[in-house]
PDB file of C-alpha atoms and ligand atoms in Angstrom:
ATOM      1  CA  MET A  16     -15.295  -0.776  17.463  1.00 83.00           C
ATOM      2  CA  ALA A  17     -12.101  -2.133  15.946  1.00 96.00           C
ATOM      3  CA  ARG A  18      -9.733   0.489  14.578  1.00 98.00           C
ATOM      4  CA  VAL A  19      -9.266   0.353  10.819  1.00 98.00           C
ATOM      5  CA  ALA A  20      -5.730  -0.107   9.509  1.00 98.00           C
ATOM      6  CA  LEU A  21      -4.571   0.011   5.893  1.00 99.00           C
ATOM      7  CA  VAL A  22      -1.230  -1.526   4.944  1.00 99.00           C
ATOM      8  CA  THR A  23       0.053  -0.622   1.480  1.00 98.00           C
ATOM      9  CA  GLY A  24       1.905  -3.463  -0.186  1.00 98.00           C
ATOM     10  CA  GLY A  25       0.260  -5.607   2.449  1.00 98.00           C
ATOM     11  CA  SER A  26      -0.153  -8.751   0.364  1.00 98.00           C
ATOM     12  CA  ARG A  27       3.459  -9.957   0.478  1.00 96.00           C
ATOM     13  CA  GLY A  28       6.638  -9.767   2.504  1.00 96.00           C
ATOM     14  CA  ILE A  29       6.914  -7.322   5.383  1.00 98.00           C
ATOM     15  CA  GLY A  30       3.507  -5.791   4.592  1.00 98.00           C
ATOM     16  CA  ALA A  31       1.743  -9.156   4.840  1.00 98.00           C
ATOM     17  CA  ALA A  32       3.330  -9.805   8.237  1.00 98.00           C
ATOM     18  CA  ILE A  33       2.233  -6.336   9.405  1.00 98.00           C
ATOM     19  CA  ALA A  34      -1.333  -6.875   8.163  1.00 98.00           C
ATOM     20  CA  LYS A  35      -1.601 -10.276   9.869  1.00 98.00           C
ATOM     21  CA  HIS A  36      -0.123  -8.975  13.104  1.00 98.00           C
ATOM     22  CA  LEU A  37      -2.503  -6.014  13.248  1.00 98.00           C
ATOM     23  CA  LYS A  38      -5.440  -8.309  12.535  1.00 98.00           C
ATOM     24  CA  ALA A  39      -4.337 -10.588  15.384  1.00 98.00           C
ATOM     25  CA  GLU A  40      -4.286  -7.513  17.641  1.00 98.00           C
ATOM     26  CA  GLY A  41      -7.926  -6.799  16.809  1.00 98.00           C
ATOM     27  CA  TYR A  42      -7.681  -4.180  14.053  1.00 98.00           C
ATOM     28  CA  SER A  43      -9.955  -4.293  11.064  1.00 98.00           C
ATOM     29  CA  VAL A  44      -7.297  -4.543   8.357  1.00 98.00           C
ATOM     30  CA  ALA A  45      -7.126  -3.890   4.610  1.00 98.00           C
ATOM     31  CA  ALA A  46      -4.105  -4.458   2.390  1.00 98.00           C
ATOM     32  CA  SER A  47      -3.272  -2.905  -0.950  1.00 98.00           C
ATOM     33  CA  PHE A  48      -1.092  -4.311  -3.718  1.00 98.00           C
ATOM     34  CA  ALA A  49       0.169  -3.238  -7.143  1.00 98.00           C
ATOM     35  CA  GLY A  50      -0.521  -6.070  -9.567  1.00 97.00           C
ATOM     36  CA  ASN A  51       0.424  -9.530  -8.323  1.00 98.00           C
ATOM     37  CA  GLU A  52      -3.151 -10.834  -8.268  1.00 98.00           C
ATOM     38  CA  GLU A  53      -2.108 -14.403  -7.513  1.00 98.00           C
ATOM     39  CA  ALA A  54      -0.177 -13.463  -4.366  1.00 98.00           C
ATOM     40  CA  ALA A  55      -2.993 -11.144  -3.258  1.00 98.00           C
ATOM     41  CA  ALA A  56      -5.671 -13.833  -3.739  1.00 98.00           C
ATOM     42  CA  ALA A  57      -3.585 -16.389  -1.799  1.00 98.00           C
ATOM     43  CA  PHE A  58      -3.030 -13.819   0.971  1.00 98.00           C
ATOM     44  CA  THR A  59      -6.744 -13.057   1.274  1.00 98.00           C
ATOM     45  CA  GLU A  60      -7.645 -16.742   1.247  1.00 98.00           C
ATOM     46  CA  GLU A  61      -5.107 -17.473   3.988  1.00 98.00           C
ATOM     47  CA  THR A  62      -5.862 -14.474   6.219  1.00 98.00           C
ATOM     48  CA  GLY A  63      -9.371 -13.275   5.398  1.00 98.00           C
ATOM     49  CA  ILE A  64      -7.877  -9.772   4.956  1.00 98.00           C
ATOM     50  CA  PRO A  65      -9.259  -8.005   1.865  1.00 98.00           C
ATOM     51  CA  ALA A  66      -6.648  -6.878  -0.664  1.00 98.00           C
ATOM     52  CA  TYR A  67      -7.307  -3.938  -3.000  1.00 98.00           C
ATOM     53  CA  LYS A  68      -5.402  -3.271  -6.195  1.00 98.00           C
ATOM     54  CA  TRP A  69      -4.079   0.177  -7.028  1.00 98.00           C
ATOM     55  CA  SER A  70      -0.725   1.856  -7.430  1.00 98.00           C
ATOM     56  CA  VAL A  71       0.478   4.123  -4.647  1.00 98.00           C
ATOM     57  CA  ALA A  72       2.447   5.953  -7.360  1.00 98.00           C
ATOM     58  CA  ASP A  73      -0.814   7.401  -8.750  1.00 98.00           C
ATOM     59  CA  TYR A  74      -2.560  10.024  -6.611  1.00 98.00           C
ATOM     60  CA  ASP A  75      -6.002   9.601  -8.201  1.00 98.00           C
ATOM     61  CA  GLU A  76      -5.874   5.823  -7.807  1.00 98.00           C
ATOM     62  CA  CYS A  77      -5.009   6.332  -4.133  1.00 98.00           C
ATOM     63  CA  VAL A  78      -8.024   8.597  -3.630  1.00 98.00           C
ATOM     64  CA  GLU A  79     -10.307   6.035  -5.304  1.00 98.00           C
ATOM     65  CA  GLY A  80      -8.765   3.075  -3.491  1.00 98.00           C
ATOM     66  CA  ILE A  81      -9.000   4.754  -0.095  1.00 98.00           C
ATOM     67  CA  ALA A  82     -12.667   5.592  -0.763  1.00 98.00           C
ATOM     68  CA  LYS A  83     -13.364   1.894  -1.489  1.00 98.00           C
ATOM     69  CA  VAL A  84     -11.604   0.720   1.670  1.00 98.00           C
ATOM     70  CA  GLU A  85     -13.420   3.302   3.784  1.00 98.00           C
ATOM     71  CA  ALA A  86     -16.785   2.367   2.239  1.00 98.00           C
ATOM     72  CA  ASP A  87     -16.117  -1.272   3.178  1.00 98.00           C
ATOM     73  CA  LEU A  88     -14.452  -0.911   6.586  1.00 98.00           C
ATOM     74  CA  GLY A  89     -14.927   2.654   7.849  1.00 98.00           C
ATOM     75  CA  PRO A  90     -12.530   5.578   8.325  1.00 98.00           C
ATOM     76  CA  ILE A  91      -8.869   4.596   8.201  1.00 98.00           C
ATOM     77  CA  GLU A  92      -7.162   5.421  11.494  1.00 98.00           C
ATOM     78  CA  VAL A  93      -3.859   3.631  10.994  1.00 98.00           C
ATOM     79  CA  LEU A  94      -1.944   3.967   7.730  1.00 99.00           C
ATOM     80  CA  VAL A  95       1.166   1.875   7.151  1.00 99.00           C
ATOM     81  CA  ASN A  96       3.054   3.165   4.117  1.00 99.00           C
ATOM     82  CA  ASN A  97       4.926  -0.040   3.345  1.00 98.00           C
ATOM     83  CA  ALA A  98       4.713  -0.421  -0.466  1.00 98.00           C
ATOM     84  CA  GLY A  99       8.143  -0.146  -2.013  1.00 98.00           C
ATOM     85  CA  ILE A 100      10.297  -1.285  -4.920  1.00 96.00           C
ATOM     86  CA  THR A 101      13.943  -1.409  -5.911  1.00 95.00           C
ATOM     87  CA  ARG A 102      15.444  -0.662  -9.332  1.00 97.00           C
ATOM     88  CA  ASP A 103      19.126  -1.013  -8.544  1.00 96.00           C
ATOM     89  CA  ALA A 104      21.937   0.135 -10.814  1.00 98.00           C
ATOM     90  CA  PRO A 105      25.248   1.871 -10.315  1.00 98.00           C
ATOM     91  CA  PHE A 106      24.663   5.547 -10.948  1.00 98.00           C
ATOM     92  CA  HIS A 107      26.570   5.655 -14.245  1.00 98.00           C
ATOM     93  CA  LYS A 108      24.129   3.054 -15.589  1.00 98.00           C
ATOM     94  CA  MET A 109      20.969   4.247 -13.818  1.00 98.00           C
ATOM     95  CA  THR A 110      18.220   5.291 -16.232  1.00 98.00           C
ATOM     96  CA  ARG A 111      15.733   8.096 -15.680  1.00 98.00           C
ATOM     97  CA  GLU A 112      13.013   5.415 -15.575  1.00 98.00           C
ATOM     98  CA  GLN A 113      14.791   3.587 -12.739  1.00 98.00           C
ATOM     99  CA  TRP A 114      15.087   6.868 -10.845  1.00 99.00           C
ATOM    100  CA  SER A 115      11.476   7.914 -11.430  1.00 98.00           C
ATOM    101  CA  GLU A 116       9.850   4.553 -10.693  1.00 98.00           C
ATOM    102  CA  VAL A 117      11.542   4.365  -7.321  1.00 98.00           C
ATOM    103  CA  MET A 118      10.831   8.000  -6.426  1.00 98.00           C
ATOM    104  CA  ASP A 119       7.197   7.720  -7.580  1.00 98.00           C
ATOM    105  CA  THR A 120       6.521   4.593  -5.507  1.00 98.00           C
ATOM    106  CA  ASN A 121       8.765   4.932  -2.456  1.00 98.00           C
ATOM    107  CA  LEU A 122       8.537   8.685  -1.858  1.00 99.00           C
ATOM    108  CA  SER A 123       5.605  10.193  -3.778  1.00 99.00           C
ATOM    109  CA  GLY A 124       3.608   7.078  -2.872  1.00 99.00           C
ATOM    110  CA  VAL A 125       3.852   8.087   0.778  1.00 99.00           C
ATOM    111  CA  PHE A 126       2.516  11.560  -0.061  1.00 99.00           C
ATOM    112  CA  ASN A 127      -0.197  10.106  -2.320  1.00 99.00           C
ATOM    113  CA  MET A 128      -1.508   7.840   0.436  1.00 99.00           C
ATOM    114  CA  THR A 129      -1.144  10.165   3.399  1.00 99.00           C
ATOM    115  CA  HIS A 130      -2.517  13.360   1.849  1.00 99.00           C
ATOM    116  CA  PRO A 131      -6.077  12.106   1.112  1.00 98.00           C
ATOM    117  CA  LEU A 132      -6.347  10.700   4.659  1.00 98.00           C
ATOM    118  CA  TRP A 133      -4.875  13.654   6.515  1.00 98.00           C
ATOM    119  CA  ASN A 134      -7.941  15.893   6.892  1.00 98.00           C
ATOM    120  CA  GLY A 135     -10.132  13.034   8.123  1.00 98.00           C
ATOM    121  CA  MET A 136      -7.572  12.157  10.786  1.00 98.00           C
ATOM    122  CA  ARG A 137      -7.336  15.839  11.796  1.00 98.00           C
ATOM    123  CA  GLU A 138     -11.099  16.101  12.109  1.00 98.00           C
ATOM    124  CA  ARG A 139     -11.355  12.894  14.165  1.00 98.00           C
ATOM    125  CA  LYS A 140      -8.343  13.974  16.273  1.00 98.00           C
ATOM    126  CA  PHE A 141      -6.673  10.601  15.937  1.00 98.00           C
ATOM    127  CA  GLY A 142      -4.281   9.027  13.485  1.00 98.00           C
ATOM    128  CA  ARG A 143      -1.267   6.820  13.199  1.00 98.00           C
ATOM    129  CA  ILE A 144       0.990   7.142  10.157  1.00 98.00           C
ATOM    130  CA  ILE A 145       3.815   4.613  10.056  1.00 99.00           C
ATOM    131  CA  ASN A 146       6.247   4.829   7.173  1.00 99.00           C
ATOM    132  CA  ILE A 147       8.545   1.983   6.208  1.00 98.00           C
ATOM    133  CA  SER A 148      11.877   3.427   5.127  1.00 98.00           C
ATOM    134  CA  SER A 149      15.140   1.448   5.086  1.00 98.00           C
ATOM    135  CA  ILE A 150      18.614   1.146   6.558  1.00 98.00           C
ATOM    136  CA  ASN A 151      19.762   2.288   3.121  1.00 98.00           C
ATOM    137  CA  GLY A 152      17.930   5.578   3.511  1.00 98.00           C
ATOM    138  CA  GLN A 153      20.051   6.145   6.612  1.00 98.00           C
ATOM    139  CA  LYS A 154      23.465   5.044   5.398  1.00 98.00           C
ATOM    140  CA  GLY A 155      23.248   4.992   1.583  1.00 98.00           C
ATOM    141  CA  GLN A 156      23.981   1.927  -0.535  1.00 96.00           C
ATOM    142  CA  PHE A 157      26.017   1.256  -3.662  1.00 96.00           C
ATOM    143  CA  ALA A 158      23.750   1.013  -6.735  1.00 97.00           C
ATOM    144  CA  GLN A 159      20.822   2.506  -4.831  1.00 98.00           C
ATOM    145  CA  ALA A 160      21.098   6.289  -5.326  1.00 98.00           C
ATOM    146  CA  ASN A 161      17.397   6.251  -6.258  1.00 98.00           C
ATOM    147  CA  TYR A 162      16.258   4.018  -3.385  1.00 98.00           C
ATOM    148  CA  SER A 163      18.463   5.653  -0.746  1.00 98.00           C
ATOM    149  CA  ALA A 164      17.259   9.128  -1.809  1.00 99.00           C
ATOM    150  CA  ALA A 165      13.590   8.118  -1.670  1.00 99.00           C
ATOM    151  CA  LYS A 166      13.938   6.348   1.668  1.00 99.00           C
ATOM    152  CA  ALA A 167      15.855   9.277   3.178  1.00 99.00           C
ATOM    153  CA  GLY A 168      13.042  11.475   1.886  1.00 99.00           C
ATOM    154  CA  ASP A 169      10.551   9.350   3.830  1.00 99.00           C
ATOM    155  CA  ILE A 170      12.459  10.152   7.021  1.00 98.00           C
ATOM    156  CA  GLY A 171      12.351  13.906   6.359  1.00 98.00           C
ATOM    157  CA  PHE A 172       8.660  13.705   5.457  1.00 99.00           C
ATOM    158  CA  THR A 173       7.972  11.909   8.741  1.00 99.00           C
ATOM    159  CA  LYS A 174       9.760  14.511  10.863  1.00 98.00           C
ATOM    160  CA  ALA A 175       7.994  17.432   9.173  1.00 98.00           C
ATOM    161  CA  LEU A 176       4.525  15.908   9.251  1.00 98.00           C
ATOM    162  CA  ALA A 177       4.879  14.788  12.866  1.00 98.00           C
ATOM    163  CA  GLN A 178       5.111  18.459  13.817  1.00 98.00           C
ATOM    164  CA  GLU A 179       1.882  19.230  11.953  1.00 98.00           C
ATOM    165  CA  GLY A 180      -0.011  16.240  13.351  1.00 98.00           C
ATOM    166  CA  ALA A 181       1.015  16.498  16.986  1.00 98.00           C
ATOM    167  CA  ARG A 182      -1.743  18.859  18.168  1.00 97.00           C
ATOM    168  CA  ALA A 183      -4.342  16.921  16.173  1.00 98.00           C
ATOM    169  CA  GLY A 184      -3.664  13.587  17.882  1.00 97.00           C
ATOM    170  CA  ILE A 185      -1.849  12.186  14.866  1.00 98.00           C
ATOM    171  CA  THR A 186       1.530  10.545  15.321  1.00 98.00           C
ATOM    172  CA  VAL A 187       3.868  10.082  12.375  1.00 99.00           C
ATOM    173  CA  ASN A 188       6.820   7.728  12.715  1.00 99.00           C
ATOM    174  CA  VAL A 189       9.209   5.879  10.451  1.00 99.00           C
ATOM    175  CA  ILE A 190      10.769   2.441  10.743  1.00 99.00           C
ATOM    176  CA  CYS A 191      14.080   1.668   9.084  1.00 98.00           C
ATOM    177  CA  PRO A 192      14.350  -2.094   8.639  1.00 98.00           C
ATOM    178  CA  GLY A 193      17.677  -3.689   7.912  1.00 97.00           C
ATOM    179  CA  TYR A 194      17.822  -6.666   5.573  1.00 95.00           C
ATOM    180  CA  VAL A 195      14.679  -8.787   5.954  1.00 96.00           C
ATOM    181  CA  ALA A 196      14.080 -12.195   4.373  1.00 94.00           C
ATOM    182  CA  THR A 197      11.433 -11.299   1.765  1.00 91.00           C
ATOM    183  CA  ASP A 198      11.234 -11.693  -2.035  1.00 86.00           C
ATOM    184  CA  MET A 199      13.057  -8.332  -2.338  1.00 81.00           C
ATOM    185  CA  VAL A 200      16.119  -9.626  -0.493  1.00 87.00           C
ATOM    186  CA  MET A 201      15.904 -13.258  -1.651  1.00 88.00           C
ATOM    187  CA  ALA A 202      16.187 -11.884  -5.229  1.00 87.00           C
ATOM    188  CA  VAL A 203      19.755 -10.828  -4.375  1.00 87.00           C
ATOM    189  CA  PRO A 204      22.339 -13.511  -5.404  1.00 90.00           C
ATOM    190  CA  GLU A 205      23.101 -15.941  -2.536  1.00 91.00           C
ATOM    191  CA  LYS A 206      26.774 -14.964  -2.433  1.00 93.00           C
ATOM    192  CA  VAL A 207      25.869 -11.302  -1.969  1.00 91.00           C
ATOM    193  CA  ARG A 208      23.266 -12.227   0.656  1.00 92.00           C
ATOM    194  CA  ASP A 209      25.840 -14.204   2.638  1.00 93.00           C
ATOM    195  CA  SER A 210      28.195 -11.238   2.528  1.00 94.00           C
ATOM    196  CA  ILE A 211      25.379  -9.036   3.867  1.00 92.00           C
ATOM    197  CA  ILE A 212      24.611 -11.456   6.723  1.00 95.00           C
ATOM    198  CA  ALA A 213      28.289 -11.381   7.695  1.00 96.00           C
ATOM    199  CA  THR A 214      27.885  -7.641   8.454  1.00 96.00           C
ATOM    200  CA  ILE A 215      24.825  -8.086  10.721  1.00 97.00           C
ATOM    201  CA  PRO A 216      25.888  -8.375  14.379  1.00 98.00           C
ATOM    202  CA  VAL A 217      22.931 -10.607  15.353  1.00 97.00           C
ATOM    203  CA  GLY A 218      24.052 -12.986  12.597  1.00 96.00           C
ATOM    204  CA  ARG A 219      20.816 -13.353  10.654  1.00 96.00           C
ATOM    205  CA  LEU A 220      18.453 -11.568   8.307  1.00 96.00           C
ATOM    206  CA  GLY A 221      15.421  -9.968   9.911  1.00 97.00           C
ATOM    207  CA  GLU A 222      12.081 -11.755   9.778  1.00 97.00           C
ATOM    208  CA  PRO A 223       9.015  -9.804   8.541  1.00 98.00           C
ATOM    209  CA  GLU A 224       7.495 -10.291  12.021  1.00 98.00           C
ATOM    210  CA  ASP A 225      10.429  -8.356  13.562  1.00 98.00           C
ATOM    211  CA  ILE A 226       9.131  -5.314  11.701  1.00 98.00           C
ATOM    212  CA  ALA A 227       5.442  -6.112  12.284  1.00 98.00           C
ATOM    213  CA  ARG A 228       5.977  -5.958  16.054  1.00 98.00           C
ATOM    214  CA  CYS A 229       7.525  -2.480  15.714  1.00 98.00           C
ATOM    215  CA  VAL A 230       4.505  -1.328  13.706  1.00 98.00           C
ATOM    216  CA  ALA A 231       2.082  -2.735  16.273  1.00 98.00           C
ATOM    217  CA  PHE A 232       3.776  -0.718  19.008  1.00 98.00           C
ATOM    218  CA  LEU A 233       3.743   2.541  17.024  1.00 98.00           C
ATOM    219  CA  ALA A 234       0.065   1.996  16.141  1.00 98.00           C
ATOM    220  CA  SER A 235      -0.959   1.415  19.738  1.00 98.00           C
ATOM    221  CA  ASP A 236      -2.385   3.866  22.270  1.00 96.00           C
ATOM    222  CA  ASP A 237       0.759   3.175  24.331  1.00 96.00           C
ATOM    223  CA  ALA A 238       2.799   5.016  21.689  1.00 98.00           C
ATOM    224  CA  GLY A 239       0.840   8.283  21.896  1.00 97.00           C
ATOM    225  CA  PHE A 240       3.908  10.212  23.087  1.00 98.00           C
ATOM    226  CA  VAL A 241       6.124   8.815  20.310  1.00 98.00           C
ATOM    227  CA  THR A 242       6.068  10.949  17.193  1.00 98.00           C
ATOM    228  CA  GLY A 243       8.618  12.030  14.602  1.00 98.00           C
ATOM    229  CA  SER A 244      10.824   9.158  15.641  1.00 98.00           C
ATOM    230  CA  THR A 245      12.946   6.872  13.509  1.00 98.00           C
ATOM    231  CA  LEU A 246      12.856   3.306  14.772  1.00 98.00           C
ATOM    232  CA  THR A 247      15.891   1.420  13.547  1.00 98.00           C
ATOM    233  CA  ALA A 248      15.383  -2.369  13.345  1.00 98.00           C
ATOM    234  CA  ASN A 249      18.419  -3.862  11.675  1.00 98.00           C
ATOM    235  CA  GLY A 250      20.094  -6.413  13.946  1.00 98.00           C
ATOM    236  CA  GLY A 251      22.773  -3.873  14.858  1.00 98.00           C
ATOM    237  CA  GLN A 252      24.053  -3.508  11.290  1.00 97.00           C
ATOM    238  CA  TYR A 253      23.984   0.283  11.378  1.00 97.00           C
ATOM    239  CA  MET A 254      23.677   2.209  14.622  1.00 96.00           C
ATOM    240  CA  THR A 255      22.456   5.777  14.337  1.00 90.00           C
TER     241      THR A 255
HETATM  242  N1  LIG B 233      13.048  -6.647   2.523  1.00 94.50           N
HETATM  243  C1  LIG B 233      13.960  -5.865   3.087  1.00 94.50           C
HETATM  244  O1  LIG B 233      15.047  -6.293   3.433  1.00 94.50           O
HETATM  245  C2  LIG B 233      13.674  -4.416   3.325  1.00 94.50           C
HETATM  246  C3  LIG B 233      14.621  -3.676   4.027  1.00 94.50           C
HETATM  247  C4  LIG B 233      14.378  -2.349   4.297  1.00 94.50           C
HETATM  248  C5  LIG B 233      13.208  -1.776   3.867  1.00 94.50           C
HETATM  249  N2  LIG B 233      12.318  -2.512   3.175  1.00 94.50           N
HETATM  250  C6  LIG B 233      11.084  -1.849   2.750  1.00 94.50           C
HETATM  251  O2  LIG B 233       9.984  -2.550   3.285  1.00 94.50           O
HETATM  252  C7  LIG B 233       8.880  -2.444   2.400  1.00 94.50           C
HETATM  253  C8  LIG B 233       8.365  -3.850   2.050  1.00 94.50           C
HETATM  254  O3  LIG B 233       9.420  -4.557   1.437  1.00 94.50           O
HETATM  255  P1  LIG B 233       9.284  -6.115   1.086  1.00 94.50           P
HETATM  256  O4  LIG B 233      10.664  -6.656   1.083  1.00 94.50           O
HETATM  257  O5  LIG B 233       8.246  -6.746   1.923  1.00 94.50           O
HETATM  258  O6  LIG B 233       8.787  -6.009  -0.440  1.00 94.50           O
HETATM  259  P2  LIG B 233       8.126  -7.132  -1.367  1.00 94.50           P
HETATM  260  O7  LIG B 233       8.203  -8.475  -0.743  1.00 94.50           O
HETATM  261  O8  LIG B 233       8.733  -6.915  -2.706  1.00 94.50           O
HETATM  262  O9  LIG B 233       6.565  -6.693  -1.401  1.00 94.50           O
HETATM  263  C9  LIG B 233       6.266  -5.427  -1.891  1.00 94.50           C
HETATM  264  C10 LIG B 233       4.790  -5.140  -1.721  1.00 94.50           C
HETATM  265  O10 LIG B 233       4.557  -3.795  -2.170  1.00 94.50           O
HETATM  266  C11 LIG B 233       3.585  -3.805  -3.198  1.00 94.50           C
HETATM  267  N3  LIG B 233       3.846  -2.716  -4.141  1.00 94.50           N
HETATM  268  C12 LIG B 233       4.945  -2.485  -4.900  1.00 94.50           C
HETATM  269  N4  LIG B 233       4.774  -1.392  -5.652  1.00 94.50           N
HETATM  270  C13 LIG B 233       3.534  -0.902  -5.364  1.00 94.50           C
HETATM  271  C14 LIG B 233       2.753   0.163  -5.839  1.00 94.50           C
HETATM  272  N5  LIG B 233       3.202   1.021  -6.760  1.00 94.50           N
HETATM  273  N6  LIG B 233       1.498   0.337  -5.334  1.00 94.50           N
HETATM  274  C15 LIG B 233       1.010  -0.507  -4.389  1.00 94.50           C
HETATM  275  N7  LIG B 233       1.701  -1.552  -3.900  1.00 94.50           N
HETATM  276  C16 LIG B 233       2.943  -1.751  -4.394  1.00 94.50           C
HETATM  277  C17 LIG B 233       3.699  -5.170  -3.831  1.00 94.50           C
HETATM  278  O11 LIG B 233       2.499  -5.485  -4.552  1.00 94.50           O
HETATM  279  P3  LIG B 233       2.522  -6.698  -5.645  1.00 94.50           P
HETATM  280  O12 LIG B 233       2.531  -7.968  -4.839  1.00 94.50           O
HETATM  281  O13 LIG B 233       1.257  -6.497  -6.398  1.00 94.50           O
HETATM  282  O14 LIG B 233       3.753  -6.530  -6.448  1.00 94.50           O
HETATM  283  C18 LIG B 233       3.900  -6.024  -2.579  1.00 94.50           C
HETATM  284  O15 LIG B 233       2.666  -6.227  -1.927  1.00 94.50           O
HETATM  285  C19 LIG B 233       9.372  -1.653   1.186  1.00 94.50           C
HETATM  286  O16 LIG B 233       9.054  -0.287   1.343  1.00 94.50           O
HETATM  287  C20 LIG B 233      10.867  -1.843   1.256  1.00 94.50           C
HETATM  288  O17 LIG B 233      11.560  -0.805   0.608  1.00 94.50           O
HETATM  289  C21 LIG B 233      12.510  -3.815   2.882  1.00 94.50           C
END
């Protein structure tokens, strides 16, 4: 039987590449999204991967959404916590809303999705949790106090939970992508983007597939001894 994988924010960008890659590897895949129905419908039409709408920022919606996915596909064995947003502003202009939205989605969202699945994975003695953090959770970034804090929180969450999952056959790992060519990064003005590329030793932005291949490895049986690790995939821009 194919393993079931759920990719949050799997209808666009990095998440869509992860969902497609896992499907190509034989997983039974579901994607979730927040509200862009058009992108989700186009994604499902192109890939045949079902996309479910709920917000990872809302715990009850996560419980309901997970129940729907599991009713359709079976118990979720691989969870990719990929959904994320930015609300950038220099700190002196950052609003409480900008802080809370980013914390609710990028950090609490990881709790909200992982917590309802945890006991099932413990009982079945198998699980793969893969969190998508960011280079900016490792090094910090101007105008991203909210985002950098949430993404650094994802790394701490991963290291703590990996210790709890280890004896239950559950691995918990985190990937820190550098700058990847998705809507999130293409929304940055071209001049700023060029200045970012100039700081990347490999001389290009990442492709979503660069991150999807990392996820596929961490999800695989081959990665059973890898847990609590931070996989940095940033073209050499920041070496930890
Ligand atoms: N792009 C980069 O350079 C980069 C670098 C480092 C880390 N990352 C991280 O990688 C992840 C994916 O980034 P991306 O660039 O692919 O983003 P993206 O292109 O903006 O896509 C974001 C996806 O997340 C979904 N989403 C947003 N808020 C959500 C919520 N509350 N509940 C459920 N789904 C939600 C979106 O759904 P809708 O389509 O409905 O809006 C969409 O499917 C994020 O965690 C991001 O922080 C990205």
